[in-house]
Short mmCIF file of C-alpha atoms in Angstrom, two decimals:
data_model
loop_
_atom_site.label_atom_id
_atom_site.label_comp_id
_atom_site.label_asym_id
_atom_site.label_seq_id
_atom_site.Cartn_x
_atom_site.Cartn_y
_atom_site.Cartn_z
CA MET A 1 -0.01 0.01 0.03
CA LYS A 2 2.83 2.45 0.96
CA LYS A 3 4.62 1.65 -2.26
CA ASN A 4 1.51 2.34 -4.36
CA LEU A 5 0.91 5.61 -2.51
CA LEU A 6 4.54 6.69 -3.08
CA LEU A 7 4.15 5.91 -6.81
CA LEU A 8 1.02 8.02 -7.05
CA LEU A 9 2.69 10.94 -5.28
CA THR A 10 5.70 10.73 -7.56
CA LEU A 11 3.46 10.73 -10.66
CA ALA A 12 1.57 13.75 -9.30
CA ILE A 13 4.79 15.69 -8.82
CA LEU A 14 6.37 14.73 -12.12
CA THR A 15 3.24 15.07 -14.31
CA PRO A 16 0.90 17.69 -12.97
CA GLN A 17 -0.88 17.75 -16.27
CA LEU A 18 -2.35 14.30 -15.43
CA ILE A 19 -4.17 15.92 -12.52
CA PHE A 20 -5.56 18.65 -14.80
CA ALA A 21 -6.66 15.97 -17.28
CA GLN A 22 -8.94 14.62 -14.53
CA GLU A 23 -10.63 17.96 -14.01
CA THR A 24 -14.32 17.39 -13.22
CA PRO A 25 -17.14 19.50 -14.74
CA GLN A 26 -17.60 21.07 -11.31
CA GLU A 27 -13.91 21.97 -11.12
CA LYS A 28 -14.02 23.50 -14.57
CA GLU A 29 -17.10 25.46 -13.63
CA GLU A 30 -15.24 26.92 -10.67
CA ARG A 31 -12.14 27.70 -12.72
CA MET A 32 -14.25 29.51 -15.34
CA GLN A 33 -16.44 31.34 -12.87
CA TRP A 34 -14.63 34.71 -12.90
CA PHE A 35 -14.82 34.70 -16.72
CA LYS A 36 -18.50 33.81 -16.69
CA ASP A 37 -19.20 36.62 -14.24
CA ALA A 38 -17.08 39.27 -15.90
CA LYS A 39 -19.29 40.12 -18.92
CA LEU A 40 -17.00 42.85 -20.23
CA GLY A 41 -13.35 42.84 -21.20
CA ILE A 42 -11.18 45.24 -23.22
CA PHE A 43 -9.03 44.05 -26.10
CA ILE A 44 -5.87 46.07 -26.86
CA HIS A 45 -4.26 45.82 -30.29
CA TRP A 46 -0.99 47.71 -30.00
CA GLY A 47 2.04 47.19 -32.14
CA ILE A 48 4.19 48.70 -34.89
CA TYR A 49 1.22 48.66 -37.30
CA SER A 50 -0.03 51.76 -35.49
CA VAL A 51 2.85 53.83 -36.87
CA LYS A 52 1.42 54.00 -40.43
CA GLY A 53 -2.06 53.09 -39.33
CA ILE A 54 -2.36 49.95 -41.49
CA ASP A 55 -3.74 46.50 -40.98
CA GLU A 56 -1.79 44.55 -38.36
CA SER A 57 0.36 41.87 -40.14
CA TRP A 58 -2.25 41.20 -42.85
CA SER A 59 -1.18 44.27 -44.81
CA PHE A 60 2.08 42.59 -45.88
CA PHE A 61 0.67 39.04 -45.94
CA ASN A 62 -1.94 40.15 -48.50
CA ASN A 63 0.68 42.16 -50.44
CA TYR A 64 -0.90 45.58 -49.80
CA ILE A 65 2.57 46.63 -48.66
CA SER A 66 5.96 44.94 -48.86
CA TYR A 67 7.32 43.10 -45.86
CA ASP A 68 10.28 45.49 -45.64
CA ASP A 69 8.08 48.55 -45.75
CA TYR A 70 5.85 47.05 -43.02
CA MET A 71 8.81 46.33 -40.81
CA SER A 72 10.20 49.82 -41.30
CA GLN A 73 7.51 50.88 -38.83
CA LEU A 74 9.82 49.62 -36.10
CA ASP A 75 11.64 52.93 -36.37
CA GLY A 76 8.48 54.92 -35.58
CA PHE A 77 7.20 52.96 -32.57
CA THR A 78 8.18 55.35 -29.76
CA ALA A 79 5.68 54.82 -26.94
CA SER A 80 6.69 58.35 -25.95
CA ASN A 81 3.25 59.16 -24.40
CA TYR A 82 2.63 55.67 -23.01
CA GLN A 83 1.03 55.73 -19.54
CA PRO A 84 0.14 52.17 -18.52
CA GLU A 85 -1.41 53.28 -15.20
CA ALA A 86 -3.74 55.58 -17.13
CA TRP A 87 -4.67 52.82 -19.54
CA ALA A 88 -5.54 50.50 -16.66
CA SER A 89 -7.50 53.23 -14.84
CA LEU A 90 -9.57 53.98 -17.96
CA ILE A 91 -10.26 50.32 -18.62
CA LYS A 92 -11.41 49.83 -14.98
CA GLU A 93 -13.59 52.95 -15.36
CA SER A 94 -15.27 51.38 -18.42
CA GLY A 95 -16.60 48.62 -16.21
CA ALA A 96 -14.41 45.91 -17.75
CA LYS A 97 -13.25 43.13 -15.45
CA TYR A 98 -10.35 41.92 -17.63
CA ALA A 99 -8.12 43.15 -20.39
CA VAL A 100 -6.31 41.31 -23.21
CA ILE A 101 -3.15 42.84 -24.78
CA THR A 102 -1.46 41.69 -28.02
CA THR A 103 1.92 40.54 -26.72
CA LYS A 104 2.86 39.44 -30.30
CA HIS A 105 0.77 39.58 -33.46
CA HIS A 106 1.40 37.54 -36.66
CA ASP A 107 4.24 39.93 -37.55
CA GLY A 108 6.29 38.43 -34.76
CA VAL A 109 7.18 41.69 -32.94
CA ALA A 110 7.08 41.04 -29.17
CA LEU A 111 6.11 43.80 -26.75
CA TRP A 112 8.17 42.33 -23.97
CA ASP A 113 11.93 41.76 -23.63
CA THR A 114 11.93 38.19 -24.92
CA LYS A 115 15.14 36.19 -24.70
CA CYS A 116 13.90 33.65 -27.29
CA ASN A 117 14.86 35.88 -30.28
CA ASP A 118 15.73 39.54 -30.92
CA LEU A 119 12.51 40.82 -32.65
CA SER A 120 11.01 42.91 -29.93
CA VAL A 121 10.02 46.43 -29.00
CA PRO A 122 12.88 46.76 -26.43
CA LYS A 123 15.51 45.67 -28.96
CA LYS A 124 14.24 47.00 -32.30
CA THR A 125 12.28 50.24 -31.63
CA PRO A 126 13.00 53.71 -30.23
CA ALA A 127 10.79 52.76 -27.26
CA LYS A 128 13.84 50.74 -26.06
CA ARG A 129 11.88 49.14 -23.19
CA ASP A 130 9.57 46.33 -22.25
CA VAL A 131 6.11 47.91 -22.60
CA LEU A 132 4.22 44.84 -21.43
CA GLN A 133 5.56 44.47 -17.90
CA PRO A 134 4.30 47.85 -16.52
CA LEU A 135 0.92 47.31 -18.14
CA VAL A 136 0.44 43.92 -16.50
CA LYS A 137 1.38 45.42 -13.16
CA ALA A 138 -1.13 48.23 -13.67
CA PHE A 139 -3.85 45.75 -14.54
CA GLN A 140 -3.16 43.76 -11.44
CA LYS A 141 -3.05 46.92 -9.26
CA ASN A 142 -6.54 47.79 -10.59
CA ASP A 143 -7.96 44.30 -9.97
CA LEU A 144 -8.28 43.58 -13.62
CA LYS A 145 -7.72 40.00 -14.78
CA VAL A 146 -4.74 39.78 -17.12
CA GLY A 147 -5.22 38.34 -20.64
CA LEU A 148 -2.31 37.87 -23.00
CA TYR A 149 -2.94 37.58 -26.79
CA TYR A 150 -0.32 35.45 -28.54
CA SER A 151 -0.12 34.54 -32.22
CA LEU A 152 0.84 30.93 -32.67
CA LEU A 153 1.99 31.63 -36.22
CA ASP A 154 4.82 34.02 -36.93
CA TRP A 155 5.31 35.34 -40.46
CA SER A 156 8.69 36.85 -39.57
CA HIS A 157 10.30 33.79 -38.04
CA PRO A 158 12.87 32.13 -40.35
CA ASP A 159 11.69 28.65 -39.34
CA TYR A 160 8.01 29.25 -39.90
CA PRO A 161 7.13 27.34 -43.12
CA ASN A 162 3.87 28.67 -44.49
CA LYS A 163 4.87 32.19 -45.50
CA THR A 164 8.21 33.53 -46.48
CA ARG A 165 8.87 37.26 -46.41
CA VAL A 166 8.74 37.45 -50.20
CA GLU A 167 6.13 35.02 -51.52
CA LYS A 168 3.67 32.34 -50.51
CA ARG A 169 5.50 29.07 -50.37
CA TYR A 170 4.57 25.86 -48.58
CA THR A 171 7.41 23.60 -47.45
CA ASN A 172 7.89 20.53 -45.37
CA ASP A 173 11.01 20.70 -43.23
CA PRO A 174 10.55 18.83 -39.90
CA GLU A 175 13.80 20.16 -38.47
CA LYS A 176 12.84 23.80 -38.99
CA TRP A 177 9.32 23.17 -37.77
CA ASN A 178 10.48 21.57 -34.56
CA ARG A 179 12.75 24.59 -33.96
CA PHE A 180 9.78 26.88 -34.46
CA VAL A 181 7.54 25.00 -32.07
CA ASP A 182 10.31 25.12 -29.51
CA PHE A 183 10.46 28.90 -30.07
CA ASN A 184 6.69 29.15 -29.29
CA PHE A 185 7.13 27.11 -26.14
CA CYS A 186 10.08 29.30 -25.21
CA GLN A 187 8.15 32.55 -25.48
CA LEU A 188 5.03 31.20 -23.80
CA GLU A 189 7.07 29.91 -20.89
CA GLU A 190 8.55 33.43 -20.53
CA LEU A 191 5.06 35.02 -20.61
CA SER A 192 3.66 32.47 -18.15
CA LYS A 193 6.46 32.70 -15.60
CA GLN A 194 7.10 36.45 -15.84
CA PHE A 195 3.49 37.72 -15.98
CA LYS A 196 1.32 34.91 -14.56
CA PRO A 197 -1.69 35.66 -16.80
CA ASP A 198 -5.25 34.71 -15.87
CA LEU A 199 -6.05 34.04 -19.57
CA TYR A 200 -4.39 33.34 -22.91
CA TRP A 201 -6.00 34.55 -26.06
CA PHE A 202 -4.46 32.55 -28.91
CA ASP A 203 -4.76 33.35 -32.62
CA GLY A 204 -3.49 31.97 -35.90
CA ASP A 205 -4.08 28.34 -35.18
CA TRP A 206 -5.80 27.74 -38.53
CA GLU A 207 -2.57 27.36 -40.48
CA GLN A 208 -1.53 24.15 -38.73
CA SER A 209 -3.06 21.05 -37.07
CA ALA A 210 -3.23 20.39 -33.35
CA GLU A 211 -0.52 17.82 -33.74
CA ALA A 212 1.78 20.24 -35.56
CA TRP A 213 1.31 22.92 -32.90
CA LYS A 214 1.64 20.29 -30.18
CA ALA A 215 -1.51 21.87 -28.87
CA LYS A 216 -2.15 19.19 -26.27
CA GLU A 217 1.37 19.42 -24.79
CA LEU A 218 1.21 23.22 -24.99
CA SER A 219 -2.07 23.46 -23.17
CA GLU A 220 -0.77 21.11 -20.47
CA SER A 221 2.43 23.16 -20.07
CA LEU A 222 0.50 26.41 -19.80
CA ARG A 223 -1.70 24.97 -17.04
CA LYS A 224 1.39 23.58 -15.30
CA TRP A 225 3.07 26.96 -15.36
CA ASN A 226 -0.12 28.77 -14.18
CA LYS A 227 -2.70 26.67 -12.42
CA GLY A 228 -6.18 27.91 -13.27
CA VAL A 229 -5.23 29.74 -16.45
CA ILE A 230 -8.08 30.01 -19.04
CA LEU A 231 -7.38 29.39 -22.71
CA ASN A 232 -9.55 30.64 -25.58
CA SER A 233 -10.71 28.32 -28.32
CA ARG A 234 -8.08 29.13 -30.93
CA ILE A 235 -5.65 26.35 -29.95
CA GLN A 236 -7.08 23.61 -32.15
CA GLY A 237 -9.61 22.14 -29.73
CA TYR A 238 -7.66 22.52 -26.48
CA GLY A 239 -9.25 25.78 -25.29
CA ASP A 240 -11.97 26.57 -22.77
CA TYR A 241 -14.30 29.02 -24.50
CA ALA A 242 -15.60 30.10 -27.91
CA THR A 243 -14.57 33.31 -29.60
CA PRO A 244 -17.07 34.59 -32.22
CA GLU A 245 -15.52 37.63 -33.96
CA GLN A 246 -17.12 40.91 -35.01
CA GLY A 247 -20.54 39.42 -35.87
CA LEU A 248 -22.99 39.41 -32.94
CA PRO A 249 -24.48 35.91 -32.59
CA VAL A 250 -28.24 35.86 -33.36
CA THR A 251 -28.84 32.73 -31.31
CA LYS A 252 -27.15 31.66 -28.11
CA PRO A 253 -23.85 29.85 -28.85
CA SER A 254 -23.73 26.17 -27.81
CA SER A 255 -20.67 26.69 -25.55
CA PRO A 256 -21.46 27.53 -21.94
CA TRP A 257 -18.53 30.02 -22.11
CA TRP A 258 -18.10 32.44 -24.96
CA GLU A 259 -16.98 35.93 -25.79
CA LEU A 260 -17.67 38.20 -28.73
CA CYS A 261 -14.54 40.12 -29.77
CA MET A 262 -15.42 43.34 -31.59
CA THR A 263 -13.84 46.57 -32.73
CA MET A 264 -15.09 50.06 -31.91
CA ASN A 265 -14.77 51.08 -35.56
CA ASN A 266 -13.71 48.70 -38.38
CA SER A 267 -10.08 48.24 -37.37
CA TRP A 268 -8.33 46.35 -34.62
CA GLY A 269 -5.19 48.43 -34.44
CA TYR A 270 -5.06 52.23 -34.69
CA GLN A 271 -5.89 53.47 -38.18
CA HIS A 272 -6.04 57.29 -38.55
CA ASN A 273 -8.37 57.06 -41.55
CA ASP A 274 -10.99 54.90 -39.86
CA HIS A 275 -13.60 57.17 -38.30
CA ALA A 276 -16.48 54.69 -38.53
CA TYR A 277 -16.94 54.42 -34.77
CA LYS A 278 -19.94 52.72 -33.31
CA THR A 279 -21.94 54.96 -30.95
CA PRO A 280 -21.95 54.22 -27.19
CA ASN A 281 -25.60 53.28 -27.55
CA GLN A 282 -24.80 50.68 -30.23
CA ILE A 283 -21.99 49.21 -28.18
CA ILE A 284 -24.06 49.06 -25.02
CA ARG A 285 -26.86 47.30 -26.86
CA ILE A 286 -24.40 44.78 -28.27
CA LEU A 287 -23.08 44.22 -24.72
CA VAL A 288 -26.64 43.75 -23.48
CA ASP A 289 -27.29 41.14 -26.18
CA CYS A 290 -24.13 39.23 -25.13
CA ILE A 291 -25.27 39.32 -21.52
CA SER A 292 -28.72 38.11 -22.42
CA MET A 293 -27.24 35.07 -24.16
CA GLY A 294 -24.82 34.30 -21.31
CA GLY A 295 -21.67 35.57 -22.96
CA ASN A 296 -19.04 38.33 -22.66
CA LEU A 297 -18.09 41.25 -24.90
CA LEU A 298 -14.39 41.83 -25.55
CA LEU A 299 -14.35 45.40 -26.91
CA ASP A 300 -11.19 46.48 -28.74
CA ILE A 301 -9.17 49.65 -28.53
CA GLY A 302 -6.19 50.55 -30.72
CA PRO A 303 -3.66 52.95 -29.16
CA LYS A 304 -1.39 55.12 -31.29
CA ALA A 305 2.30 54.43 -31.79
CA ASP A 306 3.18 56.96 -29.07
CA GLY A 307 1.02 55.13 -26.56
CA SER A 308 -1.88 57.59 -26.44
CA ILE A 309 -5.46 56.36 -26.80
CA PRO A 310 -7.57 58.15 -29.47
CA GLU A 311 -10.09 60.58 -27.99
CA GLU A 312 -13.03 58.86 -29.68
CA GLN A 313 -12.10 55.60 -27.92
CA VAL A 314 -11.69 57.30 -24.57
CA ASN A 315 -15.13 58.90 -24.87
CA ILE A 316 -16.78 55.52 -25.66
CA LEU A 317 -15.07 53.86 -22.69
CA LYS A 318 -16.17 56.64 -20.36
CA GLU A 319 -19.85 56.50 -21.41
CA LEU A 320 -19.71 52.69 -21.23
CA GLY A 321 -18.36 53.15 -17.68
CA ARG A 322 -21.20 55.48 -16.73
CA TRP A 323 -23.75 52.90 -17.89
CA THR A 324 -22.05 49.83 -16.36
CA SER A 325 -21.53 51.60 -13.07
CA LYS A 326 -25.23 52.54 -12.80
CA HIS A 327 -26.48 49.05 -13.81
CA GLN A 328 -23.80 46.79 -12.31
CA GLU A 329 -26.27 44.56 -10.43
CA ALA A 330 -27.87 43.58 -13.80
CA ILE A 331 -24.47 42.86 -15.47
CA TYR A 332 -21.84 41.15 -13.37
CA GLY A 333 -22.52 37.60 -12.23
CA THR A 334 -25.75 37.35 -14.14
CA ARG A 335 -26.80 34.50 -16.34
CA ALA A 336 -28.62 34.21 -19.68
CA GLY A 337 -32.14 35.54 -19.65
CA ILE A 338 -35.46 34.16 -20.71
CA PRO A 339 -36.46 33.26 -24.30
CA HIS A 340 -37.47 36.16 -26.51
CA GLU A 341 -41.01 34.94 -26.88
CA HIS A 342 -41.63 36.13 -23.30
CA PHE A 343 -40.33 39.67 -23.54
CA TYR A 344 -39.70 42.01 -26.47
CA GLY A 345 -36.02 42.54 -25.71
CA PRO A 346 -32.92 41.14 -24.04
CA THR A 347 -33.05 39.92 -20.46
CA ALA A 348 -30.79 38.45 -17.80
CA LEU A 349 -31.27 36.53 -14.54
CA ASN A 350 -29.37 36.71 -11.31
CA LYS A 351 -27.56 33.51 -10.24
CA ALA A 352 -30.47 32.45 -7.99
CA GLY A 353 -32.83 32.90 -10.90
CA ASP A 354 -35.37 34.89 -8.93
CA ILE A 355 -34.63 38.37 -10.30
CA LEU A 356 -35.38 38.97 -13.96
CA TYR A 357 -33.64 41.96 -15.55
CA LEU A 358 -35.33 43.59 -18.54
CA PHE A 359 -33.17 45.69 -20.84
CA VAL A 360 -35.13 48.45 -22.53
CA PRO A 361 -33.19 50.21 -25.34
CA HIS A 362 -36.08 52.38 -26.41
CA LYS A 363 -38.78 54.68 -25.08
CA PRO A 364 -41.75 52.35 -24.48
CA ASN A 365 -44.98 53.15 -26.34
CA GLY A 366 -47.12 51.96 -23.47
CA PRO A 367 -46.33 49.52 -20.67
CA LEU A 368 -43.77 46.76 -20.98
CA MET A 369 -45.20 43.24 -21.36
CA ILE A 370 -44.01 39.84 -19.97
CA LYS A 371 -45.80 36.74 -21.22
CA GLY A 372 -45.94 33.22 -19.78
CA LEU A 373 -44.54 34.07 -16.33
CA LYS A 374 -45.89 31.53 -13.83
CA ASN A 375 -44.28 33.21 -10.85
CA LYS A 376 -45.91 35.74 -8.65
CA ILE A 377 -44.19 39.14 -8.91
CA ASN A 378 -43.15 40.54 -5.57
CA ARG A 379 -41.59 43.86 -6.60
CA ILE A 380 -40.39 45.79 -9.66
CA TRP A 381 -37.87 48.64 -9.70
CA VAL A 382 -35.60 50.64 -11.93
CA VAL A 383 -31.97 49.53 -11.65
CA GLY A 384 -29.53 52.32 -10.69
CA ASN A 385 -32.48 54.51 -9.75
CA GLY A 386 -34.47 52.51 -7.24
CA THR A 387 -37.85 53.84 -8.33
CA LYS A 388 -40.59 51.24 -7.66
CA LEU A 389 -42.86 50.54 -10.63
CA ASN A 390 -46.50 49.56 -10.81
CA TRP A 391 -47.75 46.51 -12.73
CA GLU A 392 -50.88 44.58 -13.38
CA ILE A 393 -51.73 41.07 -14.52
CA VAL A 394 -54.17 40.91 -17.41
CA GLY A 395 -56.02 38.04 -19.00
CA LYS A 396 -55.54 35.35 -16.34
CA GLN A 397 -58.51 32.90 -16.39
CA TYR A 398 -59.20 30.97 -13.20
CA TRP A 399 -59.78 27.76 -15.19
CA SER A 400 -56.61 27.97 -17.30
CA ALA A 401 -53.01 27.00 -16.55
CA VAL A 402 -51.86 29.73 -18.93
CA PRO A 403 -50.48 32.68 -16.95
CA GLY A 404 -51.83 36.17 -17.46
CA ILE A 405 -49.79 38.89 -19.12
CA ALA A 406 -47.76 41.17 -16.90
CA TYR A 407 -47.88 44.86 -17.89
CA ILE A 408 -45.35 47.20 -16.32
CA ASP A 409 -45.70 50.96 -16.30
CA VAL A 410 -42.42 52.78 -16.98
CA PRO A 411 -42.56 56.60 -16.56
CA GLU A 412 -40.45 58.54 -19.06
CA LYS A 413 -38.57 60.30 -16.22
CA VAL A 414 -36.82 57.05 -15.17
CA LEU A 415 -35.46 56.16 -18.61
CA ASP A 416 -31.70 55.97 -19.08
CA GLU A 417 -30.32 57.84 -22.09
CA GLN A 418 -28.79 54.61 -23.45
CA VAL A 419 -30.52 51.49 -22.14
CA THR A 420 -32.88 51.37 -19.20
CA VAL A 421 -32.87 48.32 -16.95
CA ILE A 422 -35.90 47.06 -14.99
CA ALA A 423 -35.60 44.48 -12.22
CA VAL A 424 -38.50 42.05 -11.53
CA LEU A 425 -38.32 40.22 -8.21
CA LEU A 426 -40.11 36.90 -8.37
CA ASP A 427 -41.41 34.60 -5.57
CA GLY A 428 -38.89 31.91 -6.55
CA LYS A 429 -36.73 30.72 -9.39
CA VAL A 430 -38.19 31.85 -12.72
CA ASP A 431 -40.81 29.48 -14.02
CA LEU A 432 -42.14 29.93 -17.56
CA TYR A 433 -45.16 28.53 -19.32
CA ARG A 434 -43.93 26.94 -22.58
CA GLU A 435 -46.99 24.99 -23.66
CA GLU A 436 -49.42 25.58 -26.56
CA GLY A 437 -52.29 27.03 -24.51
CA GLN A 438 -55.51 25.66 -23.19
CA VAL A 439 -59.18 25.66 -24.24
CA ILE A 440 -62.17 25.73 -21.88
CA GLU A 441 -63.60 22.32 -21.15
CA SER A 442 -65.93 23.18 -18.25
CA ASN A 443 -67.06 26.37 -16.58
#
């Protein structure tokens, strides 16, 4: 017995990934809880592409610009007005609970002082310093969960096979490929041990298979280096949550954990010619739709090459912060709402399921209506305002199991300028009538 116990302890020490492999659904639920509760994160695309204001990496891959012209932007990346503490403070003010920064995009330029190669901001740009380290510290100081974006592919690396710097050319060189995979492991070990991220946001996995990336081994190593770390889906099947991009899902995604990543305008990184910003109202309504389907919104900003954040982006984050601060009880820690057949608009539920939040993005033309609610309503109020609202139940027949229709009066004076939120306290966990109706059989 002692010998068997000693063997098990030795295996646990030598191969901690085996313990992770046995993670139960309950354990994963607990590991993912902060992410599920967060609802809002801020994506930061910052790199040399902000110098000329062009597409990050894709501009040379798609031959809109030569590789050499693209990389000449290294000389203009100064970070001269970079204030990581101000970034973190603004992101916290927006109501976000986590932030994700592009540590290295497909162009291969690292924001930190990597020892795995020499293509980095500290070594190759006038900034001459690690710009990632102070930002991570600022995030942590402001109680923001730290997410690190990392491109698995690297179109600048001499051992990466799918794209040369001159032309598209596919090769098969196992020796080079193994060196490249080792390079990825090297950089990710640096990031894991130096910055201890809460989340990794991978990208670029589409160019290779899970076997080629060594995705299984990589995911195990990441979780060995940082117990509890969350991985997004872009690691060929070894991630934790789905990442729809730009397009708002129309129906609830099948994954219990998901996040819509979306730009404020039409560009991820800073582009001086892109003025097509979404309004705060549009962004808040998109956030509300994500909340109603049980997901998160990862909203992107693109700082300039000097480290300043464009004024339009700052204004959006501040108005977003005003709204999230006012309505926080209906945002953080909530769960997906009720089906749309019951209410004309997005909804959410508290964890206990006995408070229903109604999101109202318009001025109601008459009272709000909830259909098929079996529960008794105990109280209704305006979130962030506290005003109690009147309601009545209409159409309930004593002989029928079909609930009556709840009509809620919402005075114009309580409406929020963006999206109004109404809380409905029920006499227990929400219970909905989902049958086809009933006809009278006796009276």
